[in-house]
């Protein structure tokens, strides 16, 4: 457990140093628990998520970095690889393709890439996956844009 704490403290220091380097990701460590983090990520441009800000919750295991963190969306998102109710994310690096080389920052980058390039063949949200698999890209983008506006954009007035 000591090694995992040291690793997370190192990541914390890097996040503090690199805040201005990556404006699309804002990682914050819980004040009282180094194993709990949240992130705000910006929706990638030229996607239905553009203009949205999505909150992620990280739960880092004590076996870190040998085991991946559990990450889920707290912000509702219409995406084939994200469970609509729980926010669970289907991404290989969070399961069987994990490597200790991954950092929390790079996991956020991978999630942003997944947002831009959904994998409809391994859906956690079947409605979303079925729209893409049937070729209804317009329907998928319309639903994703609607949920982005409802859940991930600041309310006006």
GROMACS .gro file of N, CA and C in nm:
model
  471
    1UNK      N    1   0.082  -0.119   0.000
    1UNK     CA    2   0.000   0.000   0.000
    1UNK      C    3   0.087   0.126   0.000
    2UNK      N    4   0.204   0.117   0.061
    2UNK     CA    5   0.294   0.232   0.065
    2UNK      C    6   0.337   0.273  -0.076
    3UNK      N    7   0.363   0.172  -0.160
    3UNK     CA    8   0.404   0.200  -0.298
    3UNK      C    9   0.292   0.270  -0.375
    4UNK      N   10   0.168   0.227  -0.351
    4UNK     CA   11   0.057   0.290  -0.422
    4UNK      C   12   0.038   0.434  -0.377
    5UNK      N   13   0.053   0.459  -0.249
    5UNK     CA   14   0.044   0.598  -0.199
    5UNK      C   15   0.153   0.685  -0.261
    6UNK      N   16   0.274   0.633  -0.266
    6UNK     CA   17   0.386   0.709  -0.324
    6UNK      C   18   0.358   0.740  -0.471
    7UNK      N   19   0.306   0.642  -0.542
    7UNK     CA   20   0.274   0.662  -0.684
    7UNK      C   21   0.167   0.770  -0.699
    8UNK      N   22   0.064   0.766  -0.617
    8UNK     CA   23  -0.044   0.863  -0.627
    8UNK      C   24   0.002   1.003  -0.586
    9UNK      N   25   0.090   1.013  -0.487
    9UNK     CA   26   0.145   1.144  -0.451
    9UNK      C   27   0.228   1.201  -0.565
   10UNK      N   28   0.302   1.114  -0.634
   10UNK     CA   29   0.381   1.157  -0.749
   10UNK      C   30   0.286   1.209  -0.859
   11UNK      N   31   0.178   1.134  -0.884
   11UNK     CA   32   0.080   1.180  -0.984
   11UNK      C   33   0.017   1.312  -0.943
   12UNK      N   34  -0.012   1.326  -0.813
   12UNK     CA   35  -0.071   1.450  -0.762
   12UNK      C   36   0.022   1.569  -0.793
   13UNK      N   37   0.150   1.552  -0.765
   13UNK     CA   38   0.247   1.659  -0.792
   13UNK      C   39   0.254   1.691  -0.941
   14UNK      N   40   0.251   1.588  -1.025
   14UNK     CA   41   0.255   1.610  -1.170
   14UNK      C   42   0.130   1.685  -1.217
   15UNK      N   43   0.014   1.649  -1.163
   15UNK     CA   44  -0.111   1.716  -1.200
   15UNK      C   45  -0.103   1.863  -1.163
   16UNK      N   46  -0.049   1.895  -1.045
   16UNK     CA   47  -0.036   2.033  -1.001
   16UNK      C   48   0.056   2.111  -1.095
   17UNK      N   49   0.163   2.045  -1.139
   17UNK     CA   50   0.262   2.110  -1.226
   17UNK      C   51   0.208   2.131  -1.366
   18UNK      N   52   0.125   2.039  -1.414
   18UNK     CA   53   0.085   2.040  -1.555
   18UNK      C   54  -0.056   2.092  -1.578
   19UNK      N   55  -0.115   2.160  -1.481
   19UNK     CA   56  -0.254   2.207  -1.496
   19UNK      C   57  -0.277   2.285  -1.625
   20UNK      N   58  -0.184   2.374  -1.659
   20UNK     CA   59  -0.202   2.457  -1.778
   20UNK      C   60  -0.168   2.382  -1.906
   21UNK      N   61  -0.097   2.270  -1.895
   21UNK     CA   62  -0.052   2.197  -2.013
   21UNK      C   63  -0.168   2.131  -2.087
   22UNK      N   64  -0.264   2.077  -2.012
   22UNK     CA   65  -0.377   2.006  -2.073
   22UNK      C   66  -0.508   2.068  -2.027
   23UNK      N   67  -0.557   2.170  -2.099
   23UNK     CA   68  -0.679   2.239  -2.055
   23UNK      C   69  -0.806   2.155  -2.067
   24UNK      N   70  -0.799   2.039  -2.133
   24UNK     CA   71  -0.918   1.955  -2.149
   24UNK      C   72  -0.944   1.866  -2.028
   25UNK      N   73  -0.847   1.858  -1.937
   25UNK     CA   74  -0.858   1.768  -1.822
   25UNK      C   75  -0.826   1.843  -1.694
   26UNK      N   76  -0.914   1.829  -1.596
   26UNK     CA   77  -0.889   1.886  -1.464
   26UNK      C   78  -0.905   1.773  -1.362
   27UNK      N   79  -0.794   1.724  -1.310
   27UNK     CA   80  -0.795   1.615  -1.211
   27UNK      C   81  -0.783   1.673  -1.072
   28UNK      N   82  -0.866   1.622  -0.980
   28UNK     CA   83  -0.864   1.671  -0.842
   28UNK      C   84  -0.866   1.551  -0.748
   29UNK      N   85  -0.773   1.554  -0.653
   29UNK     CA   86  -0.766   1.449  -0.553
   29UNK      C   87  -0.855   1.487  -0.435
   30UNK      N   88  -0.924   1.390  -0.379
   30UNK     CA   89  -1.005   1.411  -0.259
   30UNK      C   90  -0.913   1.456  -0.146
   31UNK      N   91  -0.953   1.557  -0.072
   31UNK     CA   92  -0.869   1.612   0.035
   31UNK      C   93  -0.835   1.511   0.143
   32UNK      N   94  -0.925   1.416   0.166
   32UNK     CA   95  -0.904   1.324   0.278
   32UNK      C   96  -0.868   1.181   0.236
   33UNK      N   97  -0.866   1.153   0.104
   33UNK     CA   98  -0.839   1.017   0.060
   33UNK      C   99  -0.766   1.018  -0.074
   34UNK      N  100  -0.638   0.983  -0.073
   34UNK     CA  101  -0.555   0.985  -0.194
   34UNK      C  102  -0.604   0.883  -0.298
   35UNK      N  103  -0.688   0.787  -0.256
   35UNK     CA  104  -0.737   0.684  -0.347
   35UNK      C  105  -0.866   0.725  -0.419
   36UNK      N  106  -0.920   0.844  -0.387
   36UNK     CA  107  -1.042   0.895  -0.452
   36UNK      C  108  -1.008   1.023  -0.528
   37UNK      N  109  -1.041   1.025  -0.655
   37UNK     CA  110  -1.015   1.141  -0.741
   37UNK      C  111  -1.141   1.170  -0.821
   38UNK      N  112  -1.152   1.294  -0.868
   38UNK     CA  113  -1.253   1.329  -0.967
   38UNK      C  114  -1.182   1.400  -1.081
   39UNK      N  115  -1.245   1.397  -1.196
   39UNK     CA  116  -1.190   1.467  -1.311
   39UNK      C  117  -1.303   1.537  -1.384
   40UNK      N  118  -1.271   1.651  -1.440
   40UNK     CA  119  -1.361   1.719  -1.533
   40UNK      C  120  -1.292   1.712  -1.668
   41UNK      N  121  -1.361   1.654  -1.766
   41UNK     CA  122  -1.303   1.647  -1.900
   41UNK      C  123  -1.395   1.719  -1.998
   42UNK      N  124  -1.334   1.784  -2.095
   42UNK     CA  125  -1.412   1.854  -2.197
   42UNK      C  126  -1.445   1.756  -2.308
   43UNK      N  127  -1.567   1.765  -2.357
   43UNK     CA  128  -1.607   1.683  -2.471
   43UNK      C  129  -1.522   1.716  -2.592
   44UNK      N  130  -1.477   1.615  -2.665
   44UNK     CA  131  -1.390   1.640  -2.780
   44UNK      C  132  -1.460   1.720  -2.890
   45UNK      N  133  -1.383   1.805  -2.958
   45UNK     CA  134  -1.442   1.886  -3.064
   45UNK      C  135  -1.484   1.797  -3.181
   46UNK      N  136  -1.578   1.848  -3.258
   46UNK     CA  137  -1.634   1.779  -3.373
   46UNK      C  138  -1.700   1.646  -3.335
   47UNK      N  139  -1.754   1.640  -3.213
   47UNK     CA  140  -1.833   1.525  -3.168
   47UNK      C  141  -1.961   1.580  -3.107
   48UNK      N  142  -2.060   1.495  -3.082
   48UNK     CA  143  -2.182   1.544  -3.017
   48UNK      C  144  -2.158   1.592  -2.874
   49UNK      N  145  -2.039   1.564  -2.820
   49UNK     CA  146  -2.007   1.600  -2.682
   49UNK      C  147  -1.934   1.735  -2.672
   50UNK      N  148  -1.906   1.795  -2.787
   50UNK     CA  149  -1.835   1.923  -2.790
   50UNK      C  150  -1.913   2.027  -2.711
   51UNK      N  151  -1.841   2.103  -2.628
   51UNK     CA  152  -1.904   2.207  -2.547
   51UNK      C  153  -1.948   2.157  -2.411
   52UNK      N  154  -1.948   2.026  -2.392
   52UNK     CA  155  -1.987   1.968  -2.264
   52UNK      C  156  -1.868   1.949  -2.173
   53UNK      N  157  -1.894   1.951  -2.043
   53UNK     CA  158  -1.793   1.919  -1.943
   53UNK      C  159  -1.848   1.801  -1.863
   54UNK      N  160  -1.771   1.694  -1.860
   54UNK     CA  161  -1.817   1.568  -1.801
   54UNK      C  162  -1.733   1.536  -1.677
   55UNK      N  163  -1.803   1.496  -1.572
   55UNK     CA  164  -1.734   1.463  -1.446
   55UNK      C  165  -1.715   1.312  -1.437
   56UNK      N  166  -1.593   1.273  -1.400
   56UNK     CA  167  -1.558   1.132  -1.380
   56UNK      C  168  -1.523   1.111  -1.233
   57UNK      N  169  -1.551   0.992  -1.182
   57UNK     CA  170  -1.510   0.954  -1.047
   57UNK      C  171  -1.409   0.841  -1.059
   58UNK      N  172  -1.297   0.855  -0.990
   58UNK     CA  173  -1.192   0.754  -0.988
   58UNK      C  174  -1.187   0.692  -0.849
   59UNK      N  175  -1.183   0.561  -0.845
   59UNK     CA  176  -1.157   0.489  -0.721
   59UNK      C  177  -1.034   0.403  -0.749
   60UNK      N  178  -0.923   0.441  -0.685
   60UNK     CA  179  -0.796   0.376  -0.713
   60UNK      C  180  -0.774   0.264  -0.610
   61UNK      N  181  -0.747   0.141  -0.658
   61UNK     CA  182  -0.725   0.032  -0.564
   61UNK      C  183  -0.592   0.045  -0.491
   62UNK      N  184  -0.582  -0.016  -0.375
   62UNK     CA  185  -0.457  -0.012  -0.300
   62UNK      C  186  -0.346  -0.088  -0.372
   63UNK      N  187  -0.382  -0.172  -0.469
   63UNK     CA  188  -0.283  -0.246  -0.547
   63UNK      C  189  -0.233  -0.165  -0.667
   64UNK      N  190  -0.268  -0.039  -0.670
   64UNK     CA  191  -0.222   0.052  -0.776
   64UNK      C  192  -0.070   0.058  -0.770
   65UNK      N  193   0.002   0.061  -0.877
   65UNK     CA  194  -0.042   0.067  -1.017
   65UNK      C  195  -0.057  -0.069  -1.085
   66UNK      N  196  -0.057  -0.177  -1.007
   66UNK     CA  197  -0.069  -0.310  -1.069
   66UNK      C  198  -0.211  -0.341  -1.114
   67UNK      N  199  -0.310  -0.274  -1.054
   67UNK     CA  200  -0.450  -0.290  -1.095
   67UNK      C  201  -0.503  -0.155  -1.142
   68UNK      N  202  -0.596  -0.157  -1.238
   68UNK     CA  203  -0.649  -0.030  -1.290
   68UNK      C  204  -0.744   0.035  -1.191
   69UNK      N  205  -0.760   0.166  -1.202
   69UNK     CA  206  -0.861   0.234  -1.120
   69UNK      C  207  -1.001   0.200  -1.172
   70UNK      N  208  -1.100   0.212  -1.086
   70UNK     CA  209  -1.238   0.205  -1.132
   70UNK      C  210  -1.277   0.348  -1.167
   71UNK      N  211  -1.326   0.366  -1.287
   71UNK     CA  212  -1.363   0.499  -1.334
   71UNK      C  213  -1.505   0.494  -1.386
   72UNK      N  214  -1.583   0.595  -1.352
   72UNK     CA  215  -1.718   0.602  -1.408
   72UNK      C  216  -1.756   0.748  -1.431
   73UNK      N  217  -1.847   0.766  -1.524
   73UNK     CA  218  -1.902   0.899  -1.550
   73UNK      C  219  -2.002   0.931  -1.441
   74UNK      N  220  -1.991   1.049  -1.381
   74UNK     CA  221  -2.094   1.099  -1.291
   74UNK      C  222  -2.196   1.181  -1.371
   75UNK      N  223  -2.152   1.238  -1.481
   75UNK     CA  224  -2.239   1.313  -1.571
   75UNK      C  225  -2.305   1.215  -1.666
   76UNK      N  226  -2.436   1.227  -1.685
   76UNK     CA  227  -2.506   1.140  -1.781
   76UNK      C  228  -2.450   1.164  -1.921
   77UNK      N  229  -2.430   1.053  -1.993
   77UNK     CA  230  -2.377   1.061  -2.129
   77UNK      C  231  -2.441   0.950  -2.211
   78UNK      N  232  -2.476   0.981  -2.335
   78UNK     CA  233  -2.534   0.883  -2.427
   78UNK      C  234  -2.421   0.836  -2.517
   79UNK      N  235  -2.366   0.721  -2.485
   79UNK     CA  236  -2.248   0.668  -2.556
   79UNK      C  237  -2.254   0.515  -2.546
   80UNK      N  238  -2.221   0.445  -2.654
   80UNK     CA  239  -2.234   0.300  -2.651
   80UNK      C  240  -2.147   0.231  -2.545
   81UNK      N  241  -2.036   0.289  -2.509
   81UNK     CA  242  -1.943   0.223  -2.417
   81UNK      C  243  -1.953   0.274  -2.274
   82UNK      N  244  -2.064   0.343  -2.244
   82UNK     CA  245  -2.088   0.393  -2.108
   82UNK      C  246  -2.228   0.352  -2.065
   83UNK      N  247  -2.237   0.284  -1.950
   83UNK     CA  248  -2.368   0.243  -1.897
   83UNK      C  249  -2.445   0.369  -1.859
   84UNK      N  250  -2.567   0.382  -1.912
   84UNK     CA  251  -2.641   0.507  -1.894
   84UNK      C  252  -2.674   0.534  -1.748
   85UNK      N  253  -2.708   0.431  -1.671
   85UNK     CA  254  -2.748   0.454  -1.531
   85UNK      C  255  -2.630   0.462  -1.435
   86UNK      N  256  -2.531   0.373  -1.451
   86UNK     CA  257  -2.422   0.366  -1.353
   86UNK      C  258  -2.300   0.449  -1.392
   87UNK      N  259  -2.286   0.482  -1.521
   87UNK     CA  260  -2.168   0.555  -1.567
   87UNK      C  261  -2.047   0.466  -1.590
   88UNK      N  262  -2.063   0.334  -1.572
   88UNK     CA  263  -1.951   0.241  -1.594
   88UNK      C  264  -1.900   0.255  -1.737
   89UNK      N  265  -1.769   0.244  -1.753
   89UNK     CA  266  -1.705   0.264  -1.883
   89UNK      C  267  -1.646   0.132  -1.931
   90UNK      N  268  -1.677   0.094  -2.055
   90UNK     CA  269  -1.617  -0.025  -2.115
   90UNK      C  270  -1.497   0.022  -2.199
   91UNK      N  271  -1.380   0.003  -2.142
   91UNK     CA  272  -1.256   0.045  -2.208
   91UNK      C  273  -1.149  -0.056  -2.169
   92UNK      N  274  -1.082  -0.112  -2.270
   92UNK     CA  275  -0.989  -0.222  -2.244
   92UNK      C  276  -0.881  -0.189  -2.142
   93UNK      N  277  -0.832  -0.065  -2.141
   93UNK     CA  278  -0.725  -0.032  -2.045
   93UNK      C  279  -0.773  -0.030  -1.901
   94UNK      N  280  -0.904  -0.024  -1.882
   94UNK     CA  281  -0.959  -0.030  -1.746
   94UNK      C  282  -0.992  -0.173  -1.706
   95UNK      N  283  -0.965  -0.265  -1.797
   95UNK     CA  284  -0.993  -0.407  -1.770
   95UNK      C  285  -0.865  -0.487  -1.795
   96UNK      N  286  -0.862  -0.559  -1.908
   96UNK     CA  287  -0.754  -0.654  -1.934
   96UNK      C  288  -0.630  -0.596  -2.000
   97UNK      N  289  -0.635  -0.474  -2.051
   97UNK     CA  290  -0.518  -0.416  -2.118
   97UNK      C  291  -0.448  -0.312  -2.029
   98UNK      N  292  -0.474  -0.317  -1.900
   98UNK     CA  293  -0.411  -0.223  -1.806
   98UNK      C  294  -0.261  -0.245  -1.800
   99UNK      N  295  -0.189  -0.135  -1.786
   99UNK     CA  296  -0.045  -0.140  -1.765
   99UNK      C  297  -0.010  -0.037  -1.658
  100UNK      N  298   0.088  -0.068  -1.571
  100UNK     CA  299   0.129   0.030  -1.470
  100UNK      C  300   0.182   0.161  -1.530
  101UNK      N  301   0.209   0.160  -1.660
  101UNK     CA  302   0.257   0.283  -1.725
  101UNK      C  303   0.146   0.388  -1.737
  102UNK      N  304   0.020   0.344  -1.731
  102UNK     CA  305  -0.091   0.438  -1.741
  102UNK      C  306  -0.099   0.524  -1.615
  103UNK      N  307  -0.127   0.651  -1.634
  103UNK     CA  308  -0.150   0.742  -1.521
  103UNK      C  309  -0.297   0.784  -1.524
  104UNK      N  310  -0.343   0.851  -1.420
  104UNK     CA  311  -0.481   0.898  -1.419
  104UNK      C  312  -0.505   0.996  -1.533
  105UNK      N  313  -0.405   1.079  -1.559
  105UNK     CA  314  -0.414   1.176  -1.669
  105UNK      C  315  -0.427   1.103  -1.804
  106UNK      N  316  -0.346   0.999  -1.825
  106UNK     CA  317  -0.353   0.928  -1.953
  106UNK      C  318  -0.482   0.847  -1.965
  107UNK      N  319  -0.538   0.802  -1.853
  107UNK     CA  320  -0.669   0.735  -1.856
  107UNK      C  321  -0.775   0.836  -1.902
  108UNK      N  322  -0.768   0.958  -1.852
  108UNK     CA  323  -0.863   1.063  -1.897
  108UNK      C  324  -0.849   1.086  -2.047
  109UNK      N  325  -0.726   1.090  -2.096
  109UNK     CA  326  -0.702   1.107  -2.240
  109UNK      C  327  -0.766   0.994  -2.319
  110UNK      N  328  -0.751   0.871  -2.268
  110UNK     CA  329  -0.809   0.754  -2.337
  110UNK      C  330  -0.961   0.761  -2.338
  111UNK      N  331  -1.020   0.811  -2.231
  111UNK     CA  332  -1.167   0.824  -2.224
  111UNK      C  333  -1.214   0.930  -2.323
  112UNK      N  334  -1.140   1.040  -2.334
  112UNK     CA  335  -1.174   1.143  -2.433
  112UNK      C  336  -1.166   1.084  -2.574
  113UNK      N  337  -1.063   1.004  -2.600
  113UNK     CA  338  -1.050   0.939  -2.732
  113UNK      C  339  -1.168   0.845  -2.757
  114UNK      N  340  -1.210   0.771  -2.654
  114UNK     CA  341  -1.325   0.681  -2.667
  114UNK      C  342  -1.452   0.760  -2.697
  115UNK      N  343  -1.466   0.877  -2.635
  115UNK     CA  344  -1.583   0.960  -2.663
  115UNK      C  345  -1.589   0.996  -2.811
  116UNK      N  346  -1.473   1.023  -2.870
  116UNK     CA  347  -1.468   1.062  -3.011
  116UNK      C  348  -1.479   0.942  -3.105
  117UNK      N  349  -1.443   0.824  -3.056
  117UNK     CA  350  -1.442   0.704  -3.140
  117UNK      C  351  -1.509   0.588  -3.067
  118UNK      N  352  -1.643   0.588  -3.063
  118UNK     CA  353  -1.714   0.482  -2.990
  118UNK      C  354  -1.692   0.345  -3.054
  119UNK      N  355  -1.705   0.243  -2.971
  119UNK     CA  356  -1.694   0.104  -3.015
  119UNK      C  357  -1.831   0.038  -2.999
  120UNK      N  358  -1.918   0.047  -3.100
  120UNK     CA  359  -2.055  -0.003  -3.084
  120UNK      C  360  -2.066  -0.155  -3.072
  121UNK      N  361  -1.959  -0.227  -3.102
  121UNK     CA  362  -1.966  -0.374  -3.094
  121UNK      C  363  -1.949  -0.427  -2.952
  122UNK      N  364  -1.910  -0.342  -2.857
  122UNK     CA  365  -1.905  -0.387  -2.716
  122UNK      C  366  -1.981  -0.286  -2.630
  123UNK      N  367  -2.113  -0.276  -2.654
  123UNK     CA  368  -2.189  -0.169  -2.587
  123UNK      C  369  -2.228  -0.203  -2.443
  124UNK      N  370  -2.225  -0.100  -2.359
  124UNK     CA  371  -2.289  -0.105  -2.228
  124UNK      C  372  -2.424  -0.035  -2.237
  125UNK      N  373  -2.437   0.053  -2.337
  125UNK     CA  374  -2.563   0.120  -2.366
  125UNK      C  375  -2.611   0.064  -2.500
  126UNK      N  376  -2.699  -0.034  -2.495
  126UNK     CA  377  -2.742  -0.104  -2.617
  126UNK      C  378  -2.817  -0.013  -2.714
  127UNK      N  379  -2.897   0.080  -2.661
  127UNK     CA  380  -2.971   0.172  -2.749
  127UNK      C  381  -2.873   0.251  -2.834
  128UNK      N  382  -2.771   0.304  -2.771
  128UNK     CA  383  -2.670   0.382  -2.841
  128UNK      C  384  -2.593   0.294  -2.940
  129UNK      N  385  -2.551   0.178  -2.893
  129UNK     CA  386  -2.477   0.086  -2.980
  129UNK      C  387  -2.559   0.041  -3.100
  130UNK      N  388  -2.688   0.013  -3.078
  130UNK     CA  389  -2.774  -0.032  -3.188
  130UNK      C  390  -2.792   0.077  -3.294
  131UNK      N  391  -2.803   0.202  -3.252
  131UNK     CA  392  -2.814   0.311  -3.349
  131UNK      C  393  -2.691   0.313  -3.440
  132UNK      N  394  -2.573   0.303  -3.381
  132UNK     CA  395  -2.451   0.306  -3.462
  132UNK      C  396  -2.437   0.180  -3.547
  133UNK      N  397  -2.467   0.064  -3.489
  133UNK     CA  398  -2.453  -0.061  -3.566
  133UNK      C  399  -2.550  -0.068  -3.683
  134UNK      N  400  -2.666  -0.004  -3.669
  134UNK     CA  401  -2.764  -0.006  -3.778
  134UNK      C  402  -2.736   0.104  -3.881
  135UNK      N  403  -2.632   0.185  -3.855
  135UNK     CA  404  -2.596   0.290  -3.951
  135UNK      C  405  -2.666   0.422  -3.927
  136UNK      N  406  -2.741   0.434  -3.818
  136UNK     CA  407  -2.813   0.558  -3.790
  136UNK      C  408  -2.723   0.654  -3.710
  137UNK      N  409  -2.618   0.701  -3.775
  137UNK     CA  410  -2.522   0.791  -3.710
  137UNK      C  411  -2.590   0.921  -3.671
  138UNK      N  412  -2.678   0.968  -3.757
  138UNK     CA  413  -2.749   1.094  -3.729
  138UNK      C  414  -2.835   1.082  -3.603
  139UNK      N  415  -2.904   0.969  -3.588
  139UNK     CA  416  -2.986   0.946  -3.469
  139UNK      C  417  -2.901   0.939  -3.343
  140UNK      N  418  -2.789   0.869  -3.352
  140UNK     CA  419  -2.697   0.859  -3.238
  140UNK      C  420  -2.645   0.997  -3.199
  141UNK      N  421  -2.599   1.073  -3.299
  141UNK     CA  422  -2.542   1.205  -3.270
  141UNK      C  423  -2.647   1.299  -3.213
  142UNK      N  424  -2.769   1.289  -3.261
  142UNK     CA  425  -2.877   1.373  -3.211
  142UNK      C  426  -2.906   1.344  -3.064
  143UNK      N  427  -2.914   1.216  -3.029
  143UNK     CA  428  -2.938   1.177  -2.889
  143UNK      C  429  -2.820   1.218  -2.800
  144UNK      N  430  -2.698   1.193  -2.848
  144UNK     CA  431  -2.579   1.226  -2.770
  144UNK      C  432  -2.571   1.377  -2.747
  145UNK      N  433  -2.602   1.454  -2.851
  145UNK     CA  434  -2.599   1.601  -2.838
  145UNK      C  435  -2.706   1.649  -2.739
  146UNK      N  436  -2.824   1.587  -2.746
  146UNK     CA  437  -2.932   1.626  -2.655
  146UNK      C  438  -2.891   1.601  -2.509
  147UNK      N  439  -2.835   1.484  -2.480
  147UNK     CA  440  -2.794   1.454  -2.342
  147UNK      C  441  -2.676   1.540  -2.299
  148UNK      N  442  -2.589   1.575  -2.393
  148UNK     CA  443  -2.479   1.666  -2.360
  148UNK      C  444  -2.536   1.801  -2.317
  149UNK      N  445  -2.633   1.850  -2.393
  149UNK     CA  446  -2.695   1.980  -2.358
  149UNK      C  447  -2.766   1.973  -2.224
  150UNK      N  448  -2.836   1.863  -2.200
  150UNK     CA  449  -2.913   1.850  -2.076
  150UNK      C  450  -2.825   1.831  -1.952
  151UNK      N  451  -2.717   1.754  -1.966
  151UNK     CA  452  -2.641   1.712  -1.848
  151UNK      C  453  -2.502   1.773  -1.834
  152UNK      N  454  -2.442   1.815  -1.945
  152UNK     CA  455  -2.300   1.851  -1.940
  152UNK      C  456  -2.271   1.997  -1.976
  153UNK      N  457  -2.375   2.073  -1.998
  153UNK     CA  458  -2.354   2.215  -2.032
  153UNK      C  459  -2.416   2.301  -1.925
  154UNK      N  460  -2.354   2.417  -1.897
  154UNK     CA  461  -2.411   2.506  -1.797
  154UNK      C  462  -2.549   2.555  -1.838
  155UNK      N  463  -2.636   2.563  -1.740
  155UNK     CA  464  -2.772   2.612  -1.765
  155UNK      C  465  -2.766   2.762  -1.788
  156UNK      N  466  -2.840   2.808  -1.886
  156UNK     CA  467  -2.843   2.951  -1.915
  156UNK      C  468  -2.957   3.018  -1.840
  157UNK      N  469  -2.926   3.135  -1.783
  157UNK     CA  470  -3.023   3.223  -1.723
  157UNK      C  471  -3.099   3.166  -1.613
   0.00000   0.00000   0.00000
